Short mmCIF file of C-alpha atoms and ligand atoms in Angstrom, two decimals:
data_model
loop_
_atom_site.label_atom_id
_atom_site.label_comp_id
_atom_site.label_asym_id
_atom_site.label_seq_id
_atom_site.Cartn_x
_atom_site.Cartn_y
_atom_site.Cartn_z
CA UNK F 10 10.33 -43.38 13.21
CA UNK F 11 10.02 -47.06 12.45
CA UNK F 12 13.24 -48.95 11.60
CA UNK F 13 13.66 -52.46 9.96
CA UNK F 14 16.54 -54.16 8.99
CA UNK F 15 17.05 -57.04 6.55
CA UNK F 16 20.31 -58.67 5.92
CA UNK F 17 21.36 -59.92 2.50
CA UNK F 18 24.36 -61.52 1.22
CA UNK F 19 26.11 -58.16 0.13
CA UNK F 20 24.78 -55.74 2.69
CA UNK F 21 22.07 -54.98 5.38
CA UNK F 22 19.32 -52.87 4.21
CA UNK F 23 17.96 -50.51 6.85
CA UNK F 24 14.48 -49.03 5.99
CA UNK F 25 13.57 -45.87 7.77
CA UNK F 26 9.87 -44.72 8.08
CA UNK F 27 8.26 -41.61 9.42
CA UNK F 28 10.17 -38.80 10.92
CA UNK F 29 13.90 -38.64 11.77
CA UNK F 30 14.00 -35.65 13.92
CA UNK F 31 15.67 -34.28 17.35
CA UNK F 32 13.76 -37.01 19.06
CA UNK F 33 13.84 -40.19 16.90
CA UNK F 34 17.33 -39.78 15.38
CA UNK F 35 18.90 -41.52 18.46
CA UNK F 36 16.84 -44.64 17.71
CA UNK F 37 18.45 -44.85 14.39
CA UNK F 38 21.96 -44.27 15.94
CA UNK F 39 21.68 -47.11 18.52
CA UNK F 40 20.16 -49.57 15.93
CA UNK F 41 23.23 -48.70 13.66
CA UNK F 42 25.59 -49.00 16.32
CA UNK F 43 24.23 -52.32 17.42
CA UNK F 44 24.43 -53.63 13.61
CA UNK F 45 27.94 -52.41 13.36
CA UNK F 46 29.06 -53.82 16.75
CA UNK F 47 27.50 -57.13 15.47
CA UNK F 48 30.04 -57.30 12.46
CA UNK F 49 27.95 -55.83 9.70
CA UNK F 50 30.02 -53.87 6.96
CA UNK F 51 27.92 -52.92 4.32
CA UNK F 52 24.66 -51.09 4.63
CA UNK F 53 21.95 -49.58 2.21
CA UNK F 54 19.70 -47.14 3.77
CA UNK F 55 16.17 -47.26 2.40
CA UNK F 56 14.55 -43.71 2.62
CA UNK F 57 11.49 -44.70 0.58
CA UNK F 58 9.04 -44.04 3.58
CA UNK F 59 10.84 -41.29 5.32
CA UNK F 60 8.65 -38.17 5.41
CA UNK F 61 10.77 -35.85 7.24
CA UNK F 62 14.59 -35.24 8.46
CA UNK F 63 15.99 -32.51 10.14
CA UNK F 64 19.61 -31.56 10.64
CA UNK F 65 19.65 -33.75 13.81
CA UNK F 66 19.00 -36.86 11.49
CA UNK F 67 21.33 -35.45 8.86
CA UNK F 68 24.11 -35.67 11.51
CA UNK F 69 23.16 -39.27 12.55
CA UNK F 70 23.51 -40.42 8.84
CA UNK F 71 26.88 -38.51 8.31
CA UNK F 72 28.08 -40.19 11.75
CA UNK F 73 27.12 -43.71 11.14
CA UNK F 74 28.77 -42.98 7.55
CA UNK F 75 31.97 -42.04 9.12
CA UNK F 76 31.85 -45.15 11.42
CA UNK F 77 31.22 -47.57 8.70
CA UNK F 78 33.74 -46.25 6.19
CA UNK F 79 36.43 -46.13 9.03
CA UNK F 80 35.83 -49.91 9.24
CA UNK F 81 36.06 -50.13 5.17
CA UNK F 82 32.49 -50.84 4.98
CA UNK F 83 30.14 -49.18 2.32
CA UNK F 84 27.23 -47.03 3.27
CA UNK F 85 24.81 -46.15 0.47
CA UNK F 86 21.45 -44.05 0.56
CA UNK F 87 18.69 -45.05 -1.71
CA UNK F 88 15.00 -43.93 -2.55
CA UNK F 89 15.80 -40.42 -1.17
CA UNK F 90 13.00 -38.42 -2.60
CA UNK F 91 10.75 -35.39 -2.23
CA UNK F 92 11.02 -33.10 0.66
CA UNK F 93 13.70 -35.24 2.28
CA UNK F 94 15.85 -35.10 -0.72
CA UNK F 95 15.27 -31.36 -0.72
CA UNK F 96 16.48 -30.97 2.90
CA UNK F 97 19.66 -33.12 2.09
CA UNK F 98 20.34 -30.49 -0.64
CA UNK F 99 19.64 -27.32 0.99
CA UNK F 100 21.71 -28.41 4.22
CA UNK F 101 24.54 -29.01 1.81
CA UNK F 102 24.77 -32.66 2.74
CA UNK F 103 23.29 -33.91 -0.42
CA UNK F 104 26.68 -33.50 -2.31
CA UNK F 105 28.41 -35.57 0.08
CA UNK F 106 26.32 -38.91 -0.75
CA UNK F 107 25.61 -40.41 -4.10
CA UNK F 108 21.74 -41.23 -4.03
CA UNK F 109 20.52 -44.49 -5.57
CA UNK F 110 17.12 -44.41 -6.98
CA UNK F 111 16.31 -47.95 -5.85
CA UNK F 112 17.36 -50.68 -3.58
CA UNK F 113 18.43 -52.80 -6.62
CA UNK F 114 20.61 -50.16 -8.03
CA UNK F 115 22.26 -49.67 -4.61
CA UNK F 116 22.61 -53.57 -4.20
CA UNK F 117 24.08 -53.74 -7.67
CA UNK F 118 27.10 -51.74 -6.52
CA UNK F 119 28.11 -54.66 -4.47
CA UNK F 120 28.17 -57.33 -7.23
CA UNK T 19 -15.24 21.72 15.14
CA UNK T 20 -15.49 18.80 17.53
CA UNK T 21 -13.15 18.97 20.63
CA UNK T 22 -13.06 15.64 22.83
CA UNK T 23 -11.13 15.58 25.93
CA UNK T 24 -10.54 12.74 28.17
CA UNK T 25 -13.80 11.06 27.19
CA UNK T 26 -14.50 7.91 29.15
CA UNK T 27 -17.46 5.65 29.28
CA UNK T 28 -18.19 2.55 31.32
CA UNK T 29 -21.02 -0.15 31.15
CA UNK T 30 -21.16 -1.38 34.81
CA UNK T 31 -17.78 -2.52 35.59
CA UNK T 32 -16.68 -2.79 31.82
CA UNK T 33 -14.50 0.20 30.85
CA UNK T 34 -15.34 0.66 27.38
CA UNK T 35 -13.68 4.06 26.30
CA UNK T 36 -10.89 4.80 28.45
CA UNK T 37 -9.42 8.28 27.70
CA UNK T 38 -10.17 9.66 24.24
CA UNK T 39 -9.10 13.10 23.20
CA UNK T 40 -9.42 14.14 19.78
CA UNK T 41 -9.97 17.34 17.85
CA UNK T 42 -11.83 17.07 14.54
CA UNK T 43 -11.73 20.09 12.25
CA UNK T 44 -14.33 21.30 9.86
CA UNK T 45 -14.59 19.48 6.80
CA UNK T 46 -12.56 16.54 7.89
CA UNK T 47 -13.66 13.13 7.02
CA UNK T 48 -12.54 10.84 9.86
CA UNK T 49 -12.66 7.01 9.19
CA UNK T 50 -12.68 4.90 12.61
CA UNK T 51 -11.46 1.44 12.19
CA UNK T 52 -10.57 -1.20 14.88
CA UNK T 53 -11.57 -4.74 16.15
CA UNK T 54 -15.12 -5.69 17.10
CA UNK T 55 -16.01 -4.59 20.58
CA UNK T 56 -13.50 -1.91 20.85
CA UNK T 57 -15.78 0.79 21.69
CA UNK T 58 -16.21 2.46 18.29
CA UNK T 59 -20.04 2.42 18.12
CA UNK T 60 -20.04 3.59 21.88
CA UNK T 61 -17.56 6.39 20.91
CA UNK T 62 -20.06 7.73 18.30
CA UNK T 63 -23.12 7.14 20.47
CA UNK T 64 -21.23 9.42 23.17
CA UNK T 65 -20.48 12.12 20.56
CA UNK T 66 -24.02 12.39 19.83
CA UNK T 67 -25.17 11.88 23.50
CA UNK T 68 -27.19 8.82 22.84
CA UNK T 69 -25.02 7.28 25.24
CA UNK T 70 -23.97 9.55 28.18
CA UNK T 71 -20.15 9.71 28.88
CA UNK T 72 -18.86 9.12 32.34
CA UNK T 73 -16.07 11.57 32.13
CA UNK T 74 -14.16 14.11 29.94
CA UNK T 75 -15.69 16.79 27.93
CA UNK T 76 -17.27 17.08 24.35
CA UNK T 77 -17.24 20.50 22.73
CA UNK T 78 -19.07 21.10 19.39
CA UNK T 79 -18.28 24.46 17.73
CA UNK T 80 -17.41 25.41 21.27
CA UNK T 81 -20.49 24.58 22.89
CA UNK T 82 -20.17 22.20 25.99
CA UNK T 83 -22.28 19.34 25.42
CA UNK T 84 -22.33 17.85 28.72
CA UNK T 85 -23.34 21.31 30.24
CA UNK T 86 -26.98 20.45 31.58
CA UNK T 87 -28.05 24.05 30.18
CA UNK T 88 -27.07 23.00 26.57
CA UNK T 89 -30.01 22.52 24.23
CA UNK T 90 -29.10 18.79 23.14
CA UNK T 91 -31.79 18.52 20.41
CA UNK T 92 -30.58 21.59 18.61
CA UNK T 93 -26.98 20.24 18.59
CA UNK T 94 -28.16 16.93 16.99
CA UNK T 95 -29.63 18.85 14.34
CA UNK T 96 -26.24 20.03 13.54
CA UNK T 97 -24.86 16.68 13.93
CA UNK T 98 -26.92 13.89 12.69
CA UNK T 99 -26.15 10.23 12.48
CA UNK T 100 -26.62 7.12 10.23
CA UNK T 101 -27.00 3.58 11.63
CA UNK T 102 -26.17 0.33 10.38
CA UNK T 103 -29.85 -0.52 10.54
CA UNK T 104 -31.11 2.26 8.57
CA UNK T 105 -33.93 3.07 11.11
CA UNK T 106 -36.54 4.56 8.83
CA UNK T 107 -40.00 5.09 9.90
CA UNK T 108 -41.65 2.05 8.17
CA UNK T 109 -45.15 3.65 8.57
CA UNK T 110 -44.19 6.61 6.55
CA UNK T 111 -43.44 6.97 2.91
CA UNK T 112 -39.95 7.84 1.74
CA UNK T 113 -40.79 11.31 1.05
CA UNK T 114 -42.51 11.63 4.37
CA UNK T 115 -39.39 10.15 6.08
CA UNK T 116 -37.50 12.92 4.73
CA UNK T 117 -39.95 15.79 5.44
CA UNK T 118 -41.00 14.92 9.07
CA UNK T 119 -38.21 16.49 10.86
CA UNK T 120 -37.59 19.61 8.72
CA UNK T 121 -41.35 20.46 9.17
CA UNK T 122 -41.39 19.48 12.87
CA UNK T 123 -37.98 20.55 13.93
CA UNK T 124 -36.87 23.27 11.73
CA UNK T 125 -40.30 24.70 10.97
CA UNK T 126 -40.19 24.33 7.42
CA UNK T 127 -43.48 24.40 5.36
CA UNK T 128 -44.59 21.33 3.67
CA UNK T 129 -43.99 22.37 0.11
CA UNK T 130 -40.47 23.56 0.98
CA UNK T 131 -39.50 20.59 2.57
CA UNK T 132 -41.01 18.19 -0.17
CA UNK T 133 -39.10 20.30 -2.82
CA UNK T 134 -35.75 19.77 -0.92
CA UNK T 135 -36.77 16.10 -0.25
CA UNK T 136 -36.99 15.62 -3.85
CA UNK T 137 -33.59 17.10 -4.54
CA UNK T 138 -31.86 15.06 -1.96
CA UNK T 139 -33.74 11.92 -3.09
CA UNK T 140 -32.29 12.70 -6.78
CA UNK T 141 -29.04 13.17 -5.22
CA UNK T 142 -28.86 9.81 -4.09
CA UNK T 143 -30.55 8.34 -7.02
CA UNK T 144 -34.08 7.66 -5.57
CA UNK T 145 -36.33 10.24 -6.78
CA UNK T 146 -38.59 7.65 -8.28
CA UNK T 147 -39.14 5.94 -4.89
CA UNK T 148 -40.58 8.94 -3.27
CA UNK T 149 -44.13 7.38 -2.90
CA UNK T 150 -42.79 3.94 -1.78
CA UNK T 151 -42.58 2.67 1.78
CA UNK T 152 -39.31 1.66 3.40
CA UNK T 153 -40.48 -2.33 3.17
CA UNK T 154 -40.53 -1.76 -0.79
CA UNK T 155 -36.64 -0.88 -0.98
CA UNK T 156 -33.61 -2.82 -0.96
CA UNK T 157 -31.15 -2.40 1.77
CA UNK T 158 -28.78 -0.20 -0.35
CA UNK T 159 -31.56 1.91 -1.26
CA UNK T 160 -32.89 2.13 2.45
CA UNK T 161 -29.50 3.24 3.58
CA UNK T 162 -29.28 5.81 0.63
CA UNK T 163 -32.76 7.30 2.00
CA UNK T 164 -31.50 7.26 5.53
CA UNK T 165 -28.53 9.40 4.26
CA UNK T 166 -30.90 11.63 2.53
CA UNK T 167 -33.10 11.87 5.56
CA UNK T 168 -30.01 12.77 7.56
CA UNK T 169 -29.27 15.43 5.03
CA UNK T 170 -32.48 16.94 5.13
CA UNK T 171 -31.90 18.30 8.40
CA UNK T 172 -28.94 20.24 6.97
CA UNK T 173 -26.43 18.97 9.35
CA UNK T 174 -22.86 20.27 9.34
CA UNK T 175 -21.70 16.90 10.95
CA UNK T 176 -22.73 13.63 9.97
CA UNK T 177 -21.72 10.35 12.15
CA UNK T 178 -21.72 7.04 10.19
CA UNK T 179 -21.73 3.77 12.35
CA UNK T 180 -21.04 0.99 9.85
CA UNK T 181 -23.36 2.25 7.34
CA UNK T 182 -22.78 -0.60 4.96
CA UNK T 183 -22.44 -3.59 7.49
CA UNK T 184 -25.96 -4.73 6.91
CA UNK T 185 -26.02 -4.63 3.23
CA UNK T 186 -25.75 -7.41 0.81
CA UNK T 187 -22.13 -7.15 -0.80
CA UNK T 188 -23.80 -6.21 -4.12
CA UNK T 189 -25.26 -3.04 -2.55
CA UNK T 190 -22.26 -1.68 -0.62
CA UNK T 191 -20.85 0.30 -3.36
CA UNK T 192 -23.96 2.36 -4.25
CA UNK T 193 -24.16 3.60 -0.46
CA UNK T 194 -20.28 4.07 -0.32
CA UNK T 195 -20.45 6.17 -3.47
CA UNK T 196 -23.13 8.44 -1.93
CA UNK T 197 -20.83 9.06 1.11
CA UNK T 198 -17.90 9.66 -0.97
CA UNK T 199 -20.00 12.38 -2.97
CA UNK T 200 -20.91 13.92 0.43
CA UNK T 201 -17.17 14.15 1.45
CA UNK T 202 -16.23 16.33 -1.59
CA UNK T 203 -18.92 18.86 -0.20
CA UNK T 204 -17.13 19.84 2.83
CA UNK T 205 -19.42 18.14 5.21
CA UNK T 206 -17.42 16.90 8.47
CA UNK T 207 -17.79 13.18 8.83
CA UNK T 208 -16.88 10.56 11.03
CA UNK T 209 -17.23 7.11 9.67
CA UNK T 210 -17.02 3.75 11.52
CA UNK T 211 -16.35 1.21 8.99
CA UNK T 212 -15.08 -1.99 8.07
CA UNK T 213 -14.51 -1.33 4.48
CA UNK T 214 -10.67 -0.67 4.33
CA UNK T 215 -10.51 0.53 0.90
CA UNK T 216 -13.32 2.96 1.28
CA UNK T 217 -11.67 4.33 4.37
CA UNK T 218 -8.30 4.62 2.63
CA UNK T 219 -9.49 6.56 -0.31
CA UNK T 220 -12.46 8.63 1.40
CA UNK T 221 -10.74 9.76 4.71
CA UNK T 222 -8.44 12.57 5.63
CA UNK T 223 -7.43 10.87 8.84
CA UNK T 224 -7.87 7.45 9.87
CA UNK T 225 -8.25 6.43 13.66
CA UNK T 226 -7.52 3.03 14.73
CA UNK T 227 -9.12 2.24 17.97
CA UNK T 228 -8.23 -0.64 20.07
CA UNK T 229 -9.45 -1.58 23.61
CA UNK T 230 -11.16 1.66 24.10
CA UNK T 231 -8.49 4.24 23.35
CA UNK T 232 -7.43 5.74 20.10
CA UNK T 233 -4.32 3.44 19.58
CA UNK T 234 -2.85 4.80 16.25
CA UNK T 235 -3.99 7.72 14.20
CA UNK T 236 -2.89 9.21 10.87
CA UNK T 237 -3.29 9.91 7.33
CA UNK T 238 -4.47 7.06 5.45
CA UNK T 239 -1.32 6.17 3.72
CA UNK T 240 0.32 5.67 7.18
CA UNK T 241 -2.25 3.60 8.71
CA UNK T 242 -2.75 1.61 5.58
CA UNK T 243 0.61 1.44 4.22
CA UNK T 244 2.83 1.89 6.89
CA UNK T 245 1.30 1.45 10.36
CA UNK T 246 3.78 2.22 13.32
CA UNK T 247 2.39 0.27 16.00
CA UNK T 248 2.31 -3.37 16.61
CA UNK T 249 -1.41 -3.74 17.04
CA UNK T 250 -2.35 -1.54 14.23
CA UNK T 251 0.00 -3.74 12.16
CA UNK T 252 -1.75 -6.79 13.24
CA UNK T 253 -5.23 -5.41 12.30
CA UNK T 254 -4.19 -4.02 9.11
CA UNK T 255 -2.27 -7.10 7.75
CA UNK T 256 -4.97 -9.39 9.19
CA UNK T 257 -2.41 -11.08 11.32
CA UNK T 258 -3.39 -14.38 12.70
CA UNK T 259 -0.62 -15.56 15.48
CA UNK T 260 0.37 -18.56 17.39
CA UNK T 261 2.53 -18.73 20.71
CA UNK T 262 4.34 -21.46 22.25
CA UNK T 263 5.97 -21.24 25.50
CA UNK T 264 9.43 -23.48 25.84
CA UNK T 265 10.62 -23.41 29.40
CA UNK T 266 13.15 -26.44 29.53
CA UNK T 267 15.46 -28.37 27.00
CA UNK T 268 13.04 -31.24 27.40
CA UNK T 269 10.15 -29.55 25.75
CA UNK T 270 7.53 -31.62 23.78
CA UNK T 271 8.60 -31.23 20.34
CA UNK T 272 5.62 -33.36 19.07
CA UNK T 273 3.04 -31.44 21.10
CA UNK T 274 4.28 -28.23 19.65
CA UNK T 275 4.47 -29.50 16.14
CA UNK T 276 0.64 -30.65 16.64
CA UNK T 277 -0.21 -27.28 17.59
CA UNK T 278 1.50 -25.73 14.63
CA UNK T 279 -0.33 -27.96 12.47
CA UNK T 280 -3.39 -27.15 13.74
CA UNK T 281 -2.57 -23.38 13.51
CA UNK T 282 -1.65 -23.77 9.91
CA UNK T 283 -4.75 -25.67 9.07
CA UNK T 284 -6.85 -23.03 10.45
CA UNK T 285 -4.93 -20.42 8.25
CA UNK T 286 -5.29 -22.96 5.45
CA UNK T 287 -1.63 -22.76 4.72
CA UNK T 288 -0.36 -25.05 1.81
CA UNK T 289 1.31 -28.38 2.99
CA UNK T 290 4.53 -27.22 1.89
CA UNK T 291 4.55 -24.05 3.94
CA UNK T 292 3.59 -26.30 6.94
CA UNK T 293 6.47 -28.59 6.23
CA UNK T 294 8.94 -25.82 5.95
CA UNK T 295 7.72 -23.94 9.09
CA UNK T 296 8.05 -27.06 11.16
CA UNK T 297 11.59 -27.77 9.91
CA UNK T 298 12.64 -24.21 10.41
CA UNK T 299 11.24 -24.37 14.04
CA UNK T 300 13.07 -27.59 14.81
CA UNK T 301 16.27 -26.26 13.53
CA UNK T 302 16.15 -22.92 15.14
CA UNK T 303 15.22 -24.53 18.51
CA UNK T 304 18.22 -26.79 17.87
CA UNK T 305 20.36 -23.67 17.96
CA UNK T 306 18.78 -22.54 21.19
CA UNK T 307 19.07 -25.87 22.62
CA UNK T 308 22.02 -25.49 25.00
CA UNK T 309 20.55 -22.35 26.32
CA UNK T 310 17.16 -23.92 27.06
CA UNK T 311 18.06 -24.86 30.62
CA UNK T 312 19.09 -21.06 31.41
CA UNK T 313 16.48 -19.00 29.41
CA UNK T 314 12.81 -19.55 28.82
CA UNK T 315 11.58 -18.95 25.21
CA UNK T 316 8.66 -17.75 23.69
CA UNK T 317 8.00 -18.74 19.91
CA UNK T 318 5.20 -16.61 18.01
CA UNK T 319 4.42 -17.52 14.46
CA UNK T 320 2.54 -14.82 12.79
CA UNK T 321 0.58 -15.22 9.57
CA UNK T 322 -0.46 -12.17 7.61
CA UNK T 323 -3.38 -12.97 5.40
CA UNK T 324 -3.03 -9.71 3.38
CA UNK T 325 0.76 -10.10 2.79
CA UNK T 326 0.65 -13.91 2.60
CA UNK T 327 3.71 -14.09 4.82
CA UNK T 328 4.44 -16.06 7.92
CA UNK T 329 6.79 -14.39 10.40
CA UNK T 330 8.61 -16.28 13.47
CA UNK T 331 9.71 -14.63 16.54
CA UNK T 332 11.75 -16.40 19.04
CA UNK T 333 12.27 -14.32 22.15
CA UNK T 334 14.37 -15.48 25.07
CA UNK T 335 14.29 -13.76 28.59
CA UNK T 336 17.73 -13.67 30.34
CA UNK T 337 21.38 -14.08 29.10
CA UNK T 338 22.20 -12.80 25.73
CA UNK T 339 21.96 -15.24 23.14
CA UNK T 340 23.95 -15.20 19.85
CA UNK T 341 22.27 -17.45 17.80
CA UNK T 342 24.04 -17.82 14.72
CA UNK T 343 27.68 -17.15 14.83
CA UNK T 344 29.93 -17.40 12.08
CA UNK T 345 32.59 -19.39 14.13
CA UNK T 346 33.44 -22.52 12.65
CA UNK T 347 32.22 -25.80 14.29
CA UNK T 348 28.77 -24.66 14.55
CA UNK T 349 26.10 -26.77 13.19
CA UNK T 350 26.32 -26.31 9.59
CA UNK T 351 23.60 -28.39 8.25
CA UNK T 352 21.24 -26.65 10.55
CA UNK T 353 22.31 -23.28 9.63
CA UNK T 354 22.16 -24.01 5.98
CA UNK T 355 18.69 -25.13 6.35
CA UNK T 356 17.71 -22.07 8.15
CA UNK T 357 19.20 -20.00 5.76
CA UNK T 358 17.59 -21.48 2.91
CA UNK T 359 14.03 -21.74 4.38
CA UNK T 360 14.07 -17.87 5.35
CA UNK T 361 13.95 -14.65 3.46
CA UNK T 362 15.28 -12.49 6.37
CA UNK T 363 16.71 -12.96 9.75
CA UNK T 364 16.96 -10.13 12.31
CA UNK T 365 18.18 -9.78 15.96
CA UNK T 366 17.19 -7.32 18.65
CA UNK T 367 18.17 -7.27 22.19
CA UNK T 368 15.77 -5.15 24.23
CA UNK T 369 16.50 -5.08 28.08
CA UNK T 370 16.81 -8.49 29.17
CA UNK T 371 15.07 -10.08 26.01
CA UNK T 372 16.76 -11.31 22.92
CA UNK T 373 14.65 -11.36 19.87
CA UNK T 374 15.31 -13.42 16.84
CA UNK T 375 12.73 -12.59 13.94
CA UNK T 376 12.51 -14.70 10.86
CA UNK T 377 10.51 -14.49 7.60
CA UNK T 378 9.78 -17.67 6.14
CA UNK T 379 10.48 -17.77 2.47
CA UNK T 380 7.59 -18.11 0.11
CA UNK T 381 7.13 -21.41 -1.54
N1 ATP Y 406 -25.79 -0.71 26.32
C1 ATP Y 406 -24.55 -1.32 26.60
N2 ATP Y 406 -24.55 -2.27 27.91
C2 ATP Y 406 -23.40 -2.94 28.11
N3 ATP Y 406 -22.53 -3.01 27.44
C3 ATP Y 406 -22.56 -2.57 26.30
C4 ATP Y 406 -23.62 -1.75 25.67
N4 ATP Y 406 -23.26 -1.16 24.70
C5 ATP Y 406 -21.84 -1.60 24.15
N5 ATP Y 406 -21.51 -2.50 25.32
C6 ATP Y 406 -20.08 -3.25 25.43
O1 ATP Y 406 -19.16 -2.38 25.10
C7 ATP Y 406 -18.13 -2.78 24.28
C8 ATP Y 406 -18.02 -2.08 22.98
O2 ATP Y 406 -19.01 -2.10 22.33
P1 ATP Y 406 -19.17 -1.26 20.82
O3 ATP Y 406 -20.48 -1.52 20.39
O4 ATP Y 406 -18.94 0.27 20.92
O5 ATP Y 406 -18.04 -2.03 20.01
P2 ATP Y 406 -17.79 -1.53 18.49
O6 ATP Y 406 -16.27 -1.22 18.61
O7 ATP Y 406 -18.69 -0.79 17.65
O8 ATP Y 406 -17.84 -3.22 18.01
P3 ATP Y 406 -18.42 -3.79 16.48
O9 ATP Y 406 -17.17 -3.70 15.41
O10 ATP Y 406 -18.53 -5.21 16.59
O11 ATP Y 406 -19.64 -2.87 16.17
C9 ATP Y 406 -18.61 -4.23 24.07
O12 ATP Y 406 -18.02 -5.10 24.91
C10 ATP Y 406 -19.94 -4.04 24.27
O13 ATP Y 406 -20.41 -5.51 24.61
MG1 MG Y 407 -20.23 -1.11 16.53
#
């Protein structure tokens, strides 16, 4: 999995690419922990280029969401589509998160 | 009519027929099916003594075929064989192909033999080719002539070894319909064939041979609709399978996925099926994760071309594993995914093995 982040005024955008599975999900968690520790509060996760997610990935997403919310931060998911969206839905996690269909619409949340 | 007991045959160190026993009654039509190289042709050739058995006994209408005093050519008149490759005499006309043996072996006079030959050629729809030579006929026509020639000897038993395998697909049905009509005349027939639909509706009994034994036998509806044993199922449902052994919690997920992908590609499974399969395997292995340091696990993925279905079997050896418990606190997302991707989940405990089978939902 490739992870990139891009700090904007209102939030940090974290872009996921490739596969988020039993092996790569820990990379995501480490990265997020680092960003949270460095004081970032609001996040938008960009799923545009993610092809695959398993329940390990879903749990990692949920865990970071909880951490951020406990710090009164915001955690938004954007561009969740295709089979990844389907997996969110069938796992039961889909209804917990609102999905934003673009980075812009997620960012609009902060203004 | 034919009684075979403990028949065995080796070619050098290769044991081709292992211990075959069967009773074939008069008027029965028996189809023999099974994978290539399993000994089907050898079995027929042994019945006809074209190959000499190494052990066991064969009785035809009470006569011991392996008794040196037995008149084998005489028995062969009663029991004739039709080959995949027709084996017509190319230098003789079609008519002569049919009359030569009755004249020479049965002592029939020429006129009578020819009259009979013409009748038989009519029966297989080839009376107008009587004066032609084999080279002037199509494959399907040659095979029909070969069947007529076989009938000219008035056999009680006919052995067919893949009578349609050498034919163009367009000519298969003309030959099968001739054989079908014979089955209604009370002839005893043993037919080795790869034509499953034909075997299903022509036979009174079907024998599935595998690795030199009669692995399963039964009426056609059993063998084709409801085979009881594992390898019969795999053969009938045209199952292709893939195995992967997992012996530690640090198994290589990507190496396994790559192999699953290759398997799916070979079976030309759609992308969506592949994705679901890989997800289902990962999710299930997550449930096994805490056990993987204690038990070893074998994953089998079986694809049935005929049923267009994918089945997964996770078999662990060692302590019993309760994979999906309803206790709270278990991995809910994983379980939801598994439930959504499968049509059926089953468990079995056999001795020290726990088996979990899943049927992938169709997409
Ligand atoms: N004359 C021979 N000498 C040595 N090995 C032989 C001989 N005839 C057959 N075999 C071997 O015996 C095995 C069974 O062959 P057989 O021809 O009976 O198989 P089969 O079930 O008829 O297969 P297929 O469906 O391909 O016709 C094969 O491994 C074959 O190579
Ligand atoms: Mg053969």
